[in-house]
CSV table of C-alpha atoms in Angstrom, one decimal:
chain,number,residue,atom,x,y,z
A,1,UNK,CA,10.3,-17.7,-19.6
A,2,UNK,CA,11.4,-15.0,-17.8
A,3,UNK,CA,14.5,-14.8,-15.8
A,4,UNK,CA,16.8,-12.6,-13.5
A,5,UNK,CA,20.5,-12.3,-12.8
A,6,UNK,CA,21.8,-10.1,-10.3
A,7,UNK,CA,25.7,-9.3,-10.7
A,8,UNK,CA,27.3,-10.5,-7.3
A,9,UNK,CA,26.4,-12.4,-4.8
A,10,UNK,CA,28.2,-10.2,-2.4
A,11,UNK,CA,29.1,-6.8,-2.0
A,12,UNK,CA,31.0,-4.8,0.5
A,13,UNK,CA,30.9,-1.1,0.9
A,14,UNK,CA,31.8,1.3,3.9
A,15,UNK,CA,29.1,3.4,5.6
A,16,UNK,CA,28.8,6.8,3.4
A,17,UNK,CA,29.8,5.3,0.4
A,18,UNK,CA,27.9,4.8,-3.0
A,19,UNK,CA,25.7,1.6,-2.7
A,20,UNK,CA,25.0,-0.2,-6.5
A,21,UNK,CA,23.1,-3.8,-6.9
A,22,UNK,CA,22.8,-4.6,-10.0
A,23,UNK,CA,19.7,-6.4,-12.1
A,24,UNK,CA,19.1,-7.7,-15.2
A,25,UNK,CA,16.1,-9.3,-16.2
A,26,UNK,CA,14.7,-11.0,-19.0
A,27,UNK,CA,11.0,-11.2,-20.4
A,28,UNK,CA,9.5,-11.2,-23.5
A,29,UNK,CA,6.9,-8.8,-22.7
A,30,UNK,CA,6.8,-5.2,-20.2
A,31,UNK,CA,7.9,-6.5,-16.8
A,32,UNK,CA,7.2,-5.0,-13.5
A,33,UNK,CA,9.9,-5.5,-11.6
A,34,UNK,CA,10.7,-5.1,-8.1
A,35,UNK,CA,13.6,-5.0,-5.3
A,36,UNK,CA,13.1,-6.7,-2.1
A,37,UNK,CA,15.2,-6.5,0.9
A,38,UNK,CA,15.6,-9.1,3.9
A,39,UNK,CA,17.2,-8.3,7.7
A,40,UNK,CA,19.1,-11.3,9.0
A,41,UNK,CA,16.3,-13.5,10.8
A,42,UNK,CA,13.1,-11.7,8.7
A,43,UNK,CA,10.8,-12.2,5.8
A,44,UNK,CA,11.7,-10.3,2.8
A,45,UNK,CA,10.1,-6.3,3.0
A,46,UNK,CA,9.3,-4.3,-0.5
A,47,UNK,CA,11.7,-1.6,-1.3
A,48,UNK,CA,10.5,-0.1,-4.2
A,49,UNK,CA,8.5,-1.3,-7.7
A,50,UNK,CA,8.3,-0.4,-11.5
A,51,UNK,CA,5.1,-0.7,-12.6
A,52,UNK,CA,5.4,1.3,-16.4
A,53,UNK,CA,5.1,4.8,-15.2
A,54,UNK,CA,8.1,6.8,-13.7
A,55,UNK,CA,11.2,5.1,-14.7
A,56,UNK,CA,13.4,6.2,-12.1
A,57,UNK,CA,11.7,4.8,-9.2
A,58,UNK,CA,12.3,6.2,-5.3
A,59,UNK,CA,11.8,3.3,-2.1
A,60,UNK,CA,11.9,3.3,1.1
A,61,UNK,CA,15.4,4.0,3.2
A,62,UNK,CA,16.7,6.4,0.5
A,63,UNK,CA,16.9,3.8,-1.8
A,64,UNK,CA,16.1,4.0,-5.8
A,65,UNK,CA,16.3,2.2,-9.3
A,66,UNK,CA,16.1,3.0,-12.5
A,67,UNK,CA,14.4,0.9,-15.2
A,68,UNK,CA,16.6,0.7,-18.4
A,69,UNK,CA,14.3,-0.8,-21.1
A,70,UNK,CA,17.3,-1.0,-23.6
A,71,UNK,CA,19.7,-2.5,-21.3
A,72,UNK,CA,16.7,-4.2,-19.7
A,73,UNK,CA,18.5,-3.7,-15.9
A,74,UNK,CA,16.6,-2.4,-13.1
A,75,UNK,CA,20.0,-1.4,-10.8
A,76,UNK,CA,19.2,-0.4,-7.0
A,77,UNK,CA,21.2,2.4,-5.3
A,78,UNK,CA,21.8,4.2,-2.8
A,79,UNK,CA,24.1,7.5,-2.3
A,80,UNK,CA,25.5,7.1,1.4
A,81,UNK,CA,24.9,3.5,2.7
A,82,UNK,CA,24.1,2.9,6.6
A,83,UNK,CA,24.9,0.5,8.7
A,84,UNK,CA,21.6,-0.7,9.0
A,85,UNK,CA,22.1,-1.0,5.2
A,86,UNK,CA,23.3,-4.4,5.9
A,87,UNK,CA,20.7,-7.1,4.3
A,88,UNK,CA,20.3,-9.3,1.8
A,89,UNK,CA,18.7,-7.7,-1.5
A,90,UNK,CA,16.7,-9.3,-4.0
A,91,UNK,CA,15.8,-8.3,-7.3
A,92,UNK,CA,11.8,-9.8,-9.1
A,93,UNK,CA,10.6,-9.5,-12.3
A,94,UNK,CA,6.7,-10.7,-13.2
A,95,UNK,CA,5.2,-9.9,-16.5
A,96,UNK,CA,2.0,-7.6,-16.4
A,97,UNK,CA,-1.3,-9.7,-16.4
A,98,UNK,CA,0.5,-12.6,-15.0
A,99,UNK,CA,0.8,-14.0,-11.3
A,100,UNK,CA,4.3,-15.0,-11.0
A,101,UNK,CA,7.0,-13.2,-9.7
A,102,UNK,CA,10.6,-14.4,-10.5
A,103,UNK,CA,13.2,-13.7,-8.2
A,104,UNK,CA,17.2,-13.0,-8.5
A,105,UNK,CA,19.6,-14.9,-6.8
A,106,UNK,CA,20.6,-12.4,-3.9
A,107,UNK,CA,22.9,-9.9,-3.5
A,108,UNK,CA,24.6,-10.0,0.5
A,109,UNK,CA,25.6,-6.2,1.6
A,110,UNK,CA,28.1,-5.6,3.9
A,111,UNK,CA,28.6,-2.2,5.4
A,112,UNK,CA,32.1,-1.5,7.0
A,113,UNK,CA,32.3,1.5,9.4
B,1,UNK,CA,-1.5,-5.8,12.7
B,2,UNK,CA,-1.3,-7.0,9.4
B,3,UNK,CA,0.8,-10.1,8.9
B,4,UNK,CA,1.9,-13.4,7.9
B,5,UNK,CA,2.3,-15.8,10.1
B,6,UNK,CA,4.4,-18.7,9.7
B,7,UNK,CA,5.1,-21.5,12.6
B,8,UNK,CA,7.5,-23.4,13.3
B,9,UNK,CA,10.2,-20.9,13.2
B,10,UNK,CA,12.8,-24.0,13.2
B,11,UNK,CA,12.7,-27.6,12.6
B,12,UNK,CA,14.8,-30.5,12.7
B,13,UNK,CA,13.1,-33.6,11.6
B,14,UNK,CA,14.4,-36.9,10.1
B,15,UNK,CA,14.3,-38.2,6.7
B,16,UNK,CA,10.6,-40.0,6.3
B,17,UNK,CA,8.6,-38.5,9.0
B,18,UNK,CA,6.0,-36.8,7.7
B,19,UNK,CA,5.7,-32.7,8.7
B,20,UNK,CA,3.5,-29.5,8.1
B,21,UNK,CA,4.6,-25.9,8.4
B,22,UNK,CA,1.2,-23.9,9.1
B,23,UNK,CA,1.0,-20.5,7.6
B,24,UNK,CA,-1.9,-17.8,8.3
B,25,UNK,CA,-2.4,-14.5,7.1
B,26,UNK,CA,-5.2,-11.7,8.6
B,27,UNK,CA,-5.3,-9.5,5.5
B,28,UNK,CA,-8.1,-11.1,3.6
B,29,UNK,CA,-5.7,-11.8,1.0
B,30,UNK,CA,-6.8,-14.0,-2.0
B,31,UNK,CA,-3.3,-14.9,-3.6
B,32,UNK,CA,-0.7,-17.2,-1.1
B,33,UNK,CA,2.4,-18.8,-2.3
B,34,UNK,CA,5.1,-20.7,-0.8
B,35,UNK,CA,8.8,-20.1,-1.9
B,36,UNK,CA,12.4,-22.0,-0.5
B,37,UNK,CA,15.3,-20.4,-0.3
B,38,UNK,CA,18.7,-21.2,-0.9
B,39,UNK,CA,21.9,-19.7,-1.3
B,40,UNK,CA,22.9,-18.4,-4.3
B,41,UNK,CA,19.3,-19.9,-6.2
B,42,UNK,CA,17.5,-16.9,-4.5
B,43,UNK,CA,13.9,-17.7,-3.9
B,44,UNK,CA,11.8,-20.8,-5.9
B,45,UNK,CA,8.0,-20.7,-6.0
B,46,UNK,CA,7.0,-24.3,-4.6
B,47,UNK,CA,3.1,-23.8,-5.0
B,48,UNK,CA,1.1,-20.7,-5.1
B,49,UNK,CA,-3.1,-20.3,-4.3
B,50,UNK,CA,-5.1,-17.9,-6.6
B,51,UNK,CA,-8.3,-18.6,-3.7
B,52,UNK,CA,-9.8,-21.0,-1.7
B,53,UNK,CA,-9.8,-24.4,-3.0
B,54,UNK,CA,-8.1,-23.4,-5.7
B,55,UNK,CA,-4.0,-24.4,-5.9
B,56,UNK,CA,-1.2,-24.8,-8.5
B,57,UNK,CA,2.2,-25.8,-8.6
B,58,UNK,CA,5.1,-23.7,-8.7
B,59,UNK,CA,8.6,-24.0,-10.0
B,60,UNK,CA,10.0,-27.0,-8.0
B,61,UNK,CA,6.9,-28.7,-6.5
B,62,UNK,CA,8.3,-32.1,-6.0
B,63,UNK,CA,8.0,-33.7,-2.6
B,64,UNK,CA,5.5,-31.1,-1.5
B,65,UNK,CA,1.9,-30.9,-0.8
B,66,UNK,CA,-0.4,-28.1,0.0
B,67,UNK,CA,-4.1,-27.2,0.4
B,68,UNK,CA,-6.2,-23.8,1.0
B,69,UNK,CA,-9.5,-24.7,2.6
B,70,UNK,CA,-9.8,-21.3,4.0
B,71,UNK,CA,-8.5,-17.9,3.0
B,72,UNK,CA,-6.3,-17.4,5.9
B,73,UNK,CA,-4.6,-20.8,6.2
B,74,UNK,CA,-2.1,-22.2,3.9
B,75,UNK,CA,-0.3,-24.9,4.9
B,76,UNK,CA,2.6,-26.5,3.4
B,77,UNK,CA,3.1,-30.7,3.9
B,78,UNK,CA,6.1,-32.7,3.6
B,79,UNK,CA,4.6,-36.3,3.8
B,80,UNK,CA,8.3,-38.0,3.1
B,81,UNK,CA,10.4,-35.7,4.3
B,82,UNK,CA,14.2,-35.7,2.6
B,83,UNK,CA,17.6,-34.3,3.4
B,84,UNK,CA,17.4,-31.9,-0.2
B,85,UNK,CA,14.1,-30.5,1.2
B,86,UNK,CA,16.5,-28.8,4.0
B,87,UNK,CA,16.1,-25.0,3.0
B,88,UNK,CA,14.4,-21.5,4.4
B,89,UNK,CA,10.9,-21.7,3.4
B,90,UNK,CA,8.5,-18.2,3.6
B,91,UNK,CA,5.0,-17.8,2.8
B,92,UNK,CA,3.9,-15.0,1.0
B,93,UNK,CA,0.2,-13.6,0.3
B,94,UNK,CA,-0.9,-10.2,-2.0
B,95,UNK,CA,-4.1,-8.9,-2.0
B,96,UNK,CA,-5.1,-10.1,-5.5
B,97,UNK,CA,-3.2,-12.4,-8.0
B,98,UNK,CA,-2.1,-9.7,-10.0
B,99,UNK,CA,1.7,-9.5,-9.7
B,100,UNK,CA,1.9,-5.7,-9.5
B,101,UNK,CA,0.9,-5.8,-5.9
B,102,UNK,CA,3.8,-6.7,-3.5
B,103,UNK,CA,3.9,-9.7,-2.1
B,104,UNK,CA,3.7,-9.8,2.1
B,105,UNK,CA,6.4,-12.0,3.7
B,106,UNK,CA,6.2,-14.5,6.4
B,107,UNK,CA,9.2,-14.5,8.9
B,108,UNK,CA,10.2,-18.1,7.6
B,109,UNK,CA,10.7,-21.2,8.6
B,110,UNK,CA,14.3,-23.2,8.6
B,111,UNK,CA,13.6,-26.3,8.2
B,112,UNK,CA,16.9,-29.5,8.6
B,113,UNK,CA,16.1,-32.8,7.8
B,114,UNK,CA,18.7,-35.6,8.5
């Protein structure tokens, strides 16, 4: 079975300042993996996805991750966070051929000014 | 535009009383899936549709029912209703049931029960 822990349930960081989420999945086969990001009162939005080519991987909001196969992680960052930075991220794995996605347990931003 | 629409935004029922949160999307999507979330557990895959008519549980299915009669519509019924069933529910749909597409989100629905 496949799983995914993401280190920290919450993280604080002040605007312009390095932003790092941290993944690390498990699966017995080539993942694709994903980060997702959800805005206080919203549904969760795609920020980027690994799908076995590139594997450092640019999103949307100057985000990016990088897929480790040997440390199987999938970290997110980003170089100056925003205040509009502030969301809850979640990190997915699914195994290629397969329908489910497995999700992370969260990881709350906060962005000090 | 394209979207997932999930209603009732909030509810408050009370423990028994049977409920349905309706969820409808307008991209012809084949694959819908219904997730709760709560803290710290991230998001739990209740029961997921491949296509119409055509439904399978998820991860924690217990207490739940669903059905896909049409593409669009996929709704999710509590018949007996309990106060562990209080959570953020979303709907999700993808264009196919291959997980490499991303899934589209619903703007949930926070659901109490007492």
């Amino acid at each position: 079975a496949q799983s995914v822990t993401q280190l920290g349930s919450h993280v604080s960081v002040s605007e312009g300042a390095l932003v790092l989420l941290r993944c690390n999945y498990s699966s017995s086969v080539p993942p694709y993996l994903f980060w997702y990001v959800q805005y206080p009162n919203q549904g969760l939005q795609l920020l980027l996805k690994y799908t076995s080519a590139a594997t450092l991987v640019k999103g949307i909001n100057g985000f990016e991750a990088e897929f480790k196969k040997s440390e199987t992680s999938f970290h997110l960052t980003k170089p100056s966070a925003h205040m509009s930075d502030a969301a809850e991220y979640f990190c997915a794995v699914g195994k290629a051929a397969g329908n489910k996605l497995t999700f992370g347990g969260g990881t709350r931003v906060l962005v000090k000014p | 535009e394209a979207q997932v629409t999930q209603n009732p935004r909030y509810l408050i029922t009370v423990t028994g009383k049977k409920l349905t949160v309706t969820c409808s999307q307008n991209m012809n999507h084949e694959y819908m899936s219904w997730y709760r979330q709560d803290p710290g557990l991230g998001l739990r895959q209740i029961y997921y549709s491949m296509n119409v008519e055509v439904t399978d549980k998820g991860d924690v299915p217990e207490g739940y029912k669903v059905s896909r009669k049409e593409k669009r519509n996929f709704p999710l019924i509590l018949e007996s209703p309990s106060p562990n069933q209080t959570s953020l529910y979303f709907c999700a749909s993808r264009p196919t049931g291959q997980v490499n597409s991303p899934l589209h989100f619903g703007n949930g629905t926070r659901l109490t029960v007492t």
